[in-house]
Amino acid sequence: MLQFDILTIFPEMFPGYLNESIIGRAQKKKLVKINQHNFRDYATDKHKTVDDSPYGGGPGMVLKVEPIYRCLQKITRAKKKKRKIILLTPQGKTFDQPMARRLAKLDQLVLICGRYEGFDERVRSLVDEQVSVGDYVLTGGELPAMTIVDAVTRLVPGVVGEEASLVEETFAKKGYIEYPQYTRPEKFKCKIRQQKAEILKTPEILLSGDHRKIKEWRGKQAGKKSCRRK
Ligand code: ADE
């Protein structure tokens, strides 16, 4: 079983998303375990301080290294063969599908969520990897952590159906784009951007019942740049 340990000062941000749908079911089926740890609980002063002003001056506050360190000490005590400690930061390596596949093979994945203006530089020394979810700056590492838990959990065997994992194997190659899908109604009348009415049709071939031709069409559509959204 893959165990996630998320270090955050906002643990209540997680259950709303992670306890629902596929990830929620994966937890109930004990295919993954997701723990949140409030590293504020590991601050030793009576005010439970997790941040402080930067040495040398400057604006904002900096997350302190000790509470994060103490929390890490506790959750990495158990012997785990395959464990990675990741720090979420916009300066990290960009998260992608190959990284998700690599992380899905671990026993324990520790995710540290930064906050505020940043963290003490020494936090970086405590981790195996630094990961970003994209070239933009969020207010903290909580959404990136959820993104990683989501993308990694769906790759754990048994979480999504066999069919979906096969698709993963066959098609999750570099730059692959899935073929377009349609469901009822066959024709959909609408006004796009409040302009004149149009009928958006399902491609004839998908209604033909000719499975060989459908497969061929899907093969051609998959990977087409035109399948990408505008
Ligand atoms: N924290 C703030 N922005 C982030 C990003 N883009 N990726 C990972 N962690 C972050």
PDB file of C-alpha atoms and ligand atoms in Angstrom:
ATOM      1  CA  MET A   1       0.000   0.000   0.000  1.00  0.00           C
ATOM      2  CA  LEU A   2       1.233   3.480  -0.860  1.00  0.00           C
ATOM      3  CA  GLN A   3       1.159   5.867   2.092  1.00  0.00           C
ATOM      4  CA  PHE A   4       1.076   9.625   1.552  1.00  0.00           C
ATOM      5  CA  ASP A   5       2.128  11.901   4.410  1.00  0.00           C
ATOM      6  CA  ILE A   6       1.314  15.539   3.783  1.00  0.00           C
ATOM      7  CA  LEU A   7       2.950  18.210   5.952  1.00  0.00           C
ATOM      8  CA  THR A   8       0.839  21.352   6.043  1.00  0.00           C
ATOM      9  CA  ILE A   9      -0.470  23.987   8.414  1.00  0.00           C
ATOM     10  CA  PHE A  10      -3.891  23.657   6.721  1.00  0.00           C
ATOM     11  CA  PRO A  11      -4.776  19.964   7.047  1.00  0.00           C
ATOM     12  CA  GLU A  12      -8.497  20.725   6.774  1.00  0.00           C
ATOM     13  CA  MET A  13      -8.029  21.723   3.121  1.00  0.00           C
ATOM     14  CA  PHE A  14      -7.530  18.077   2.090  1.00  0.00           C
ATOM     15  CA  PRO A  15     -10.416  15.774   3.100  1.00  0.00           C
ATOM     16  CA  GLY A  16     -13.048  17.630   1.024  1.00  0.00           C
ATOM     17  CA  TYR A  17     -11.266  16.713  -2.159  1.00  0.00           C
ATOM     18  CA  LEU A  18      -9.414  13.517  -1.319  1.00  0.00           C
ATOM     19  CA  ASN A  19     -12.251  11.686   0.450  1.00  0.00           C
ATOM     20  CA  GLU A  20     -14.525  11.826  -2.604  1.00  0.00           C
ATOM     21  CA  SER A  21     -14.781   9.848  -5.833  1.00  0.00           C
ATOM     22  CA  ILE A  22     -11.924   7.624  -7.029  1.00  0.00           C
ATOM     23  CA  ILE A  23      -9.386   8.791  -4.448  1.00  0.00           C
ATOM     24  CA  GLY A  24     -11.936   8.379  -1.648  1.00  0.00           C
ATOM     25  CA  ARG A  25     -12.695   4.823  -2.828  1.00  0.00           C
ATOM     26  CA  ALA A  26      -8.977   4.021  -3.123  1.00  0.00           C
ATOM     27  CA  GLN A  27      -8.609   4.937   0.556  1.00  0.00           C
ATOM     28  CA  LYS A  28     -11.615   2.853   1.597  1.00  0.00           C
ATOM     29  CA  LYS A  29     -10.221  -0.100  -0.362  1.00  0.00           C
ATOM     30  CA  LYS A  30      -6.896   0.428   1.467  1.00  0.00           C
ATOM     31  CA  LEU A  31      -5.006   0.794  -1.796  1.00  0.00           C
ATOM     32  CA  VAL A  32      -3.589   4.078  -0.501  1.00  0.00           C
ATOM     33  CA  LYS A  33      -3.428   5.778   2.876  1.00  0.00           C
ATOM     34  CA  ILE A  34      -3.406   9.581   3.051  1.00  0.00           C
ATOM     35  CA  ASN A  35      -2.280  11.253   6.274  1.00  0.00           C
ATOM     36  CA  GLN A  36      -2.204  14.982   6.936  1.00  0.00           C
ATOM     37  CA  HIS A  37       0.208  16.304   9.572  1.00  0.00           C
ATOM     38  CA  ASN A  38      -0.059  19.797  10.921  1.00  0.00           C
ATOM     39  CA  PHE A  39       3.544  20.748  11.550  1.00  0.00           C
ATOM     40  CA  ARG A  40       2.282  23.492  13.860  1.00  0.00           C
ATOM     41  CA  ASP A  41       1.807  20.620  16.331  1.00  0.00           C
ATOM     42  CA  TYR A  42       5.576  20.148  16.239  1.00  0.00           C
ATOM     43  CA  ALA A  43       6.423  23.724  17.265  1.00  0.00           C
ATOM     44  CA  THR A  44       7.817  23.722  20.783  1.00  0.00           C
ATOM     45  CA  ASP A  45       7.044  27.257  21.990  1.00  0.00           C
ATOM     46  CA  LYS A  46       3.756  28.038  23.712  1.00  0.00           C
ATOM     47  CA  HIS A  47       2.448  30.074  20.749  1.00  0.00           C
ATOM     48  CA  LYS A  48       3.096  27.173  18.341  1.00  0.00           C
ATOM     49  CA  THR A  49       5.104  29.403  16.025  1.00  0.00           C
ATOM     50  CA  VAL A  50       5.751  28.037  12.529  1.00  0.00           C
ATOM     51  CA  ASP A  51       7.166  31.176  10.904  1.00  0.00           C
ATOM     52  CA  ASP A  52       9.425  34.085  11.727  1.00  0.00           C
ATOM     53  CA  SER A  53      10.856  37.217  10.101  1.00  0.00           C
ATOM     54  CA  PRO A  54      13.815  36.718   7.755  1.00  0.00           C
ATOM     55  CA  TYR A  55      17.390  37.184   8.978  1.00  0.00           C
ATOM     56  CA  GLY A  56      18.872  40.261   7.337  1.00  0.00           C
ATOM     57  CA  GLY A  57      15.466  41.926   7.126  1.00  0.00           C
ATOM     58  CA  GLY A  58      12.958  42.167   4.308  1.00  0.00           C
ATOM     59  CA  PRO A  59       9.207  41.763   3.952  1.00  0.00           C
ATOM     60  CA  GLY A  60       7.072  38.846   5.029  1.00  0.00           C
ATOM     61  CA  MET A  61       7.589  35.782   7.123  1.00  0.00           C
ATOM     62  CA  VAL A  62       9.579  32.616   6.550  1.00  0.00           C
ATOM     63  CA  LEU A  63       8.544  29.085   7.568  1.00  0.00           C
ATOM     64  CA  LYS A  64      10.859  27.788  10.261  1.00  0.00           C
ATOM     65  CA  VAL A  65      12.902  24.640   9.725  1.00  0.00           C
ATOM     66  CA  GLU A  66      12.514  23.008  13.169  1.00  0.00           C
ATOM     67  CA  PRO A  67       8.771  22.152  13.207  1.00  0.00           C
ATOM     68  CA  ILE A  68       9.065  20.633   9.715  1.00  0.00           C
ATOM     69  CA  TYR A  69      12.174  18.713  10.759  1.00  0.00           C
ATOM     70  CA  ARG A  70      10.549  17.341  13.903  1.00  0.00           C
ATOM     71  CA  CYS A  71       7.456  16.294  11.996  1.00  0.00           C
ATOM     72  CA  LEU A  72       9.614  14.545   9.372  1.00  0.00           C
ATOM     73  CA  GLN A  73      11.583  12.721  12.087  1.00  0.00           C
ATOM     74  CA  LYS A  74       8.357  11.292  13.449  1.00  0.00           C
ATOM     75  CA  ILE A  75       6.790  10.162  10.175  1.00  0.00           C
ATOM     76  CA  THR A  76       9.946   8.685   8.669  1.00  0.00           C
ATOM     77  CA  ARG A  77      10.808   6.613  11.724  1.00  0.00           C
ATOM     78  CA  ALA A  78       9.217   3.432  10.399  1.00  0.00           C
ATOM     79  CA  LYS A  79      11.402   1.342   8.103  1.00  0.00           C
ATOM     80  CA  LYS A  80      10.142   1.802   4.545  1.00  0.00           C
ATOM     81  CA  LYS A  81      12.010   0.374   1.625  1.00  0.00           C
ATOM     82  CA  LYS A  82      10.898   2.921  -0.918  1.00  0.00           C
ATOM     83  CA  ARG A  83      10.290   6.409   0.441  1.00  0.00           C
ATOM     84  CA  LYS A  84      10.656   9.862  -1.089  1.00  0.00           C
ATOM     85  CA  ILE A  85      10.421  13.228   0.635  1.00  0.00           C
ATOM     86  CA  ILE A  86       9.267  15.949  -1.731  1.00  0.00           C
ATOM     87  CA  LEU A  87       9.090  19.681  -1.175  1.00  0.00           C
ATOM     88  CA  LEU A  88       6.447  21.543  -3.187  1.00  0.00           C
ATOM     89  CA  THR A  89       7.945  24.705  -4.580  1.00  0.00           C
ATOM     90  CA  PRO A  90       7.646  26.672  -7.827  1.00  0.00           C
ATOM     91  CA  GLN A  91      11.447  26.337  -8.177  1.00  0.00           C
ATOM     92  CA  GLY A  92      11.237  22.539  -8.357  1.00  0.00           C
ATOM     93  CA  LYS A  93      11.258  20.124 -11.278  1.00  0.00           C
ATOM     94  CA  THR A  94       7.952  20.231 -13.150  1.00  0.00           C
ATOM     95  CA  PHE A  95       5.577  17.400 -12.261  1.00  0.00           C
ATOM     96  CA  ASP A  96       4.513  15.243 -15.229  1.00  0.00           C
ATOM     97  CA  GLN A  97       3.081  11.810 -16.050  1.00  0.00           C
ATOM     98  CA  PRO A  98       6.447   9.964 -16.041  1.00  0.00           C
ATOM     99  CA  MET A  99       7.122  11.388 -12.565  1.00  0.00           C
ATOM    100  CA  ALA A 100       3.644  10.270 -11.435  1.00  0.00           C
ATOM    101  CA  ARG A 101       4.408   6.729 -12.694  1.00  0.00           C
ATOM    102  CA  ARG A 102       7.729   6.693 -10.828  1.00  0.00           C
ATOM    103  CA  LEU A 103       6.122   7.900  -7.564  1.00  0.00           C
ATOM    104  CA  ALA A 104       3.281   5.353  -7.826  1.00  0.00           C
ATOM    105  CA  LYS A 105       5.860   2.584  -7.191  1.00  0.00           C
ATOM    106  CA  LEU A 106       6.833   3.914  -3.745  1.00  0.00           C
ATOM    107  CA  ASP A 107       5.771   2.684  -0.290  1.00  0.00           C
ATOM    108  CA  GLN A 108       5.719   6.167   1.232  1.00  0.00           C
ATOM    109  CA  LEU A 109       5.534   9.596  -0.336  1.00  0.00           C
ATOM    110  CA  VAL A 110       6.034  12.581   1.957  1.00  0.00           C
ATOM    111  CA  LEU A 111       4.848  15.934   0.592  1.00  0.00           C
ATOM    112  CA  ILE A 112       5.822  19.185   2.305  1.00  0.00           C
ATOM    113  CA  CYS A 113       3.611  22.184   1.566  1.00  0.00           C
ATOM    114  CA  GLY A 114       5.272  25.573   1.732  1.00  0.00           C
ATOM    115  CA  ARG A 115       3.290  28.708   2.614  1.00  0.00           C
ATOM    116  CA  TYR A 116       3.684  32.425   3.046  1.00  0.00           C
ATOM    117  CA  GLU A 117       6.664  34.167   1.433  1.00  0.00           C
ATOM    118  CA  GLY A 118       8.732  31.022   1.600  1.00  0.00           C
ATOM    119  CA  PHE A 119      10.607  28.723   3.908  1.00  0.00           C
ATOM    120  CA  ASP A 120      13.990  28.623   5.554  1.00  0.00           C
ATOM    121  CA  GLU A 121      16.474  27.504   2.888  1.00  0.00           C
ATOM    122  CA  ARG A 122      17.550  24.618   5.146  1.00  0.00           C
ATOM    123  CA  VAL A 123      14.176  22.890   4.548  1.00  0.00           C
ATOM    124  CA  ARG A 124      15.550  22.052   1.079  1.00  0.00           C
ATOM    125  CA  SER A 125      18.373  20.061   2.703  1.00  0.00           C
ATOM    126  CA  LEU A 126      15.829  17.748   4.370  1.00  0.00           C
ATOM    127  CA  VAL A 127      14.188  16.516   1.155  1.00  0.00           C
ATOM    128  CA  ASP A 128      14.978  14.145  -1.725  1.00  0.00           C
ATOM    129  CA  GLU A 129      13.347  16.220  -4.436  1.00  0.00           C
ATOM    130  CA  GLN A 130      11.761  19.614  -5.102  1.00  0.00           C
ATOM    131  CA  VAL A 131       8.694  19.579  -7.326  1.00  0.00           C
ATOM    132  CA  SER A 132       6.580  22.264  -8.999  1.00  0.00           C
ATOM    133  CA  VAL A 133       3.205  21.745 -10.651  1.00  0.00           C
ATOM    134  CA  GLY A 134       3.775  24.479 -13.212  1.00  0.00           C
ATOM    135  CA  ASP A 135       5.318  27.838 -13.927  1.00  0.00           C
ATOM    136  CA  TYR A 136       3.010  29.947 -11.790  1.00  0.00           C
ATOM    137  CA  VAL A 137       3.026  30.872  -8.123  1.00  0.00           C
ATOM    138  CA  LEU A 138       0.266  29.650  -5.813  1.00  0.00           C
ATOM    139  CA  THR A 139      -0.308  30.789  -2.246  1.00  0.00           C
ATOM    140  CA  GLY A 140       0.939  27.458  -0.948  1.00  0.00           C
ATOM    141  CA  GLY A 141       1.828  23.860  -1.709  1.00  0.00           C
ATOM    142  CA  GLU A 142      -1.561  22.406  -0.731  1.00  0.00           C
ATOM    143  CA  LEU A 143      -3.119  22.331  -4.228  1.00  0.00           C
ATOM    144  CA  PRO A 144       0.127  20.978  -5.727  1.00  0.00           C
ATOM    145  CA  ALA A 145       0.155  18.235  -3.051  1.00  0.00           C
ATOM    146  CA  MET A 146      -3.436  17.281  -3.887  1.00  0.00           C
ATOM    147  CA  THR A 147      -2.597  17.275  -7.580  1.00  0.00           C
ATOM    148  CA  ILE A 148       0.263  14.850  -6.982  1.00  0.00           C
ATOM    149  CA  VAL A 149      -1.790  12.598  -4.661  1.00  0.00           C
ATOM    150  CA  ASP A 150      -4.524  12.469  -7.317  1.00  0.00           C
ATOM    151  CA  ALA A 151      -2.284  11.771 -10.324  1.00  0.00           C
ATOM    152  CA  VAL A 152      -0.220   9.174  -8.424  1.00  0.00           C
ATOM    153  CA  THR A 153      -3.161   7.388  -6.748  1.00  0.00           C
ATOM    154  CA  ARG A 154      -4.950   6.709 -10.030  1.00  0.00           C
ATOM    155  CA  LEU A 155      -1.850   4.829 -11.199  1.00  0.00           C
ATOM    156  CA  VAL A 156      -1.815   2.490  -8.192  1.00  0.00           C
ATOM    157  CA  PRO A 157      -2.974  -0.952  -9.402  1.00  0.00           C
ATOM    158  CA  GLY A 158      -6.658  -1.548  -8.622  1.00  0.00           C
ATOM    159  CA  VAL A 159      -7.604   2.125  -8.232  1.00  0.00           C
ATOM    160  CA  VAL A 160      -9.024   2.559 -11.716  1.00  0.00           C
ATOM    161  CA  GLY A 161     -10.356  -0.302 -13.812  1.00  0.00           C
ATOM    162  CA  GLU A 162      -8.010  -2.576 -15.708  1.00  0.00           C
ATOM    163  CA  GLU A 163      -9.178  -1.026 -18.957  1.00  0.00           C
ATOM    164  CA  ALA A 164      -8.126   2.457 -17.890  1.00  0.00           C
ATOM    165  CA  SER A 165      -4.727   1.269 -16.733  1.00  0.00           C
ATOM    166  CA  LEU A 166      -4.181  -0.459 -20.067  1.00  0.00           C
ATOM    167  CA  VAL A 167      -4.999   2.794 -21.815  1.00  0.00           C
ATOM    168  CA  GLU A 168      -2.465   4.377 -19.492  1.00  0.00           C
ATOM    169  CA  GLU A 169       0.202   1.881 -20.534  1.00  0.00           C
ATOM    170  CA  THR A 170      -0.477   2.071 -24.220  1.00  0.00           C
ATOM    171  CA  PHE A 171      -1.133   5.739 -24.654  1.00  0.00           C
ATOM    172  CA  ALA A 172       0.335   7.763 -21.829  1.00  0.00           C
ATOM    173  CA  LYS A 173       3.352   8.348 -24.011  1.00  0.00           C
ATOM    174  CA  LYS A 174       4.941  11.681 -24.631  1.00  0.00           C
ATOM    175  CA  GLY A 175       2.482  14.185 -26.105  1.00  0.00           C
ATOM    176  CA  TYR A 176      -0.403  11.727 -26.504  1.00  0.00           C
ATOM    177  CA  ILE A 177      -3.819  13.303 -26.702  1.00  0.00           C
ATOM    178  CA  GLU A 178      -6.933  11.176 -26.298  1.00  0.00           C
ATOM    179  CA  TYR A 179      -9.457  10.848 -29.127  1.00  0.00           C
ATOM    180  CA  PRO A 180     -12.625  12.985 -28.914  1.00  0.00           C
ATOM    181  CA  GLN A 181     -15.653  11.389 -27.261  1.00  0.00           C
ATOM    182  CA  TYR A 182     -19.386  12.006 -27.649  1.00  0.00           C
ATOM    183  CA  THR A 183     -22.496  10.866 -25.831  1.00  0.00           C
ATOM    184  CA  ARG A 184     -26.249  11.572 -26.166  1.00  0.00           C
ATOM    185  CA  PRO A 185     -27.735  13.709 -27.670  1.00  0.00           C
ATOM    186  CA  GLU A 186     -26.617  12.998 -31.206  1.00  0.00           C
ATOM    187  CA  LYS A 187     -27.315  16.604 -32.251  1.00  0.00           C
ATOM    188  CA  PHE A 188     -27.055  19.507 -29.870  1.00  0.00           C
ATOM    189  CA  LYS A 189     -28.544  22.872 -30.769  1.00  0.00           C
ATOM    190  CA  CYS A 190     -27.021  25.866 -29.048  1.00  0.00           C
ATOM    191  CA  LYS A 191     -25.949  29.472 -29.374  1.00  0.00           C
ATOM    192  CA  ILE A 192     -22.219  29.684 -29.083  1.00  0.00           C
ATOM    193  CA  ARG A 193     -21.148  32.885 -27.323  1.00  0.00           C
ATOM    194  CA  GLN A 194     -24.692  34.266 -27.749  1.00  0.00           C
ATOM    195  CA  GLN A 195     -24.372  34.284 -31.568  1.00  0.00           C
ATOM    196  CA  LYS A 196     -26.674  32.534 -34.028  1.00  0.00           C
ATOM    197  CA  ALA A 197     -27.954  29.051 -33.288  1.00  0.00           C
ATOM    198  CA  GLU A 198     -25.825  26.139 -34.438  1.00  0.00           C
ATOM    199  CA  ILE A 199     -26.207  22.381 -34.403  1.00  0.00           C
ATOM    200  CA  LEU A 200     -23.220  20.561 -33.001  1.00  0.00           C
ATOM    201  CA  LYS A 201     -23.277  17.035 -34.429  1.00  0.00           C
ATOM    202  CA  THR A 202     -21.725  13.761 -33.376  1.00  0.00           C
ATOM    203  CA  PRO A 203     -19.430  12.485 -36.171  1.00  0.00           C
ATOM    204  CA  GLU A 204     -21.391  10.034 -38.371  1.00  0.00           C
ATOM    205  CA  ILE A 205     -18.750   7.355 -38.061  1.00  0.00           C
ATOM    206  CA  LEU A 206     -19.383   6.957 -34.312  1.00  0.00           C
ATOM    207  CA  LEU A 207     -23.044   6.185 -35.030  1.00  0.00           C
ATOM    208  CA  SER A 208     -22.250   3.733 -37.844  1.00  0.00           C
ATOM    209  CA  GLY A 209     -21.733   0.679 -35.658  1.00  0.00           C
ATOM    210  CA  ASP A 210     -18.694  -0.208 -37.784  1.00  0.00           C
ATOM    211  CA  HIS A 211     -16.199  -0.938 -35.049  1.00  0.00           C
ATOM    212  CA  ARG A 212     -13.241  -1.414 -37.351  1.00  0.00           C
ATOM    213  CA  LYS A 213     -13.798   2.014 -38.932  1.00  0.00           C
ATOM    214  CA  ILE A 214     -14.424   3.625 -35.524  1.00  0.00           C
ATOM    215  CA  LYS A 215     -11.142   2.244 -34.244  1.00  0.00           C
ATOM    216  CA  GLU A 216      -9.343   3.557 -37.312  1.00  0.00           C
ATOM    217  CA  TRP A 217     -10.962   7.011 -36.930  1.00  0.00           C
ATOM    218  CA  ARG A 218     -10.066   7.168 -33.243  1.00  0.00           C
ATOM    219  CA  GLY A 219      -6.507   6.169 -34.044  1.00  0.00           C
ATOM    220  CA  LYS A 220      -6.240   9.039 -36.505  1.00  0.00           C
ATOM    221  CA  GLN A 221      -7.845  11.537 -34.115  1.00  0.00           C
ATOM    222  CA  ALA A 222      -5.678  10.586 -31.156  1.00  0.00           C
ATOM    223  CA  GLY A 223      -2.573  12.646 -30.997  1.00  0.00           C
ATOM    224  CA  LYS A 224      -3.904  15.255 -33.435  1.00  0.00           C
ATOM    225  CA  LYS A 225      -3.003  18.753 -32.391  1.00  0.00           C
ATOM    226  CA  SER A 226      -6.563  19.787 -33.321  1.00  0.00           C
ATOM    227  CA  CYS A 227      -7.822  17.728 -30.367  1.00  0.00           C
ATOM    228  CA  ARG A 228      -6.131  20.157 -28.045  1.00  0.00           C
ATOM    229  CA  ARG A 229      -8.340  22.859 -26.640  1.00  0.00           C
ATOM    230  CA  LYS A 230      -7.999  26.362 -27.927  1.00  0.00           C
TER     231      LYS A 230
HETATM  232  N1  ADE B   1       3.891  26.531  -4.193  1.00  0.00           N
HETATM  233  C1  ADE B   1       3.507  27.693  -4.742  1.00  0.00           C
HETATM  234  N2  ADE B   1       3.421  27.610  -6.078  1.00  0.00           N
HETATM  235  C2  ADE B   1       3.762  26.305  -6.397  1.00  0.00           C
HETATM  236  C3  ADE B   1       3.872  25.580  -7.605  1.00  0.00           C
HETATM  237  N3  ADE B   1       3.612  26.137  -8.789  1.00  0.00           N
HETATM  238  N4  ADE B   1       4.248  24.295  -7.536  1.00  0.00           N
HETATM  239  C4  ADE B   1       4.535  23.717  -6.340  1.00  0.00           C
HETATM  240  N5  ADE B   1       4.451  24.353  -5.169  1.00  0.00           N
HETATM  241  C5  ADE B   1       4.067  25.640  -5.188  1.00  0.00           C
END
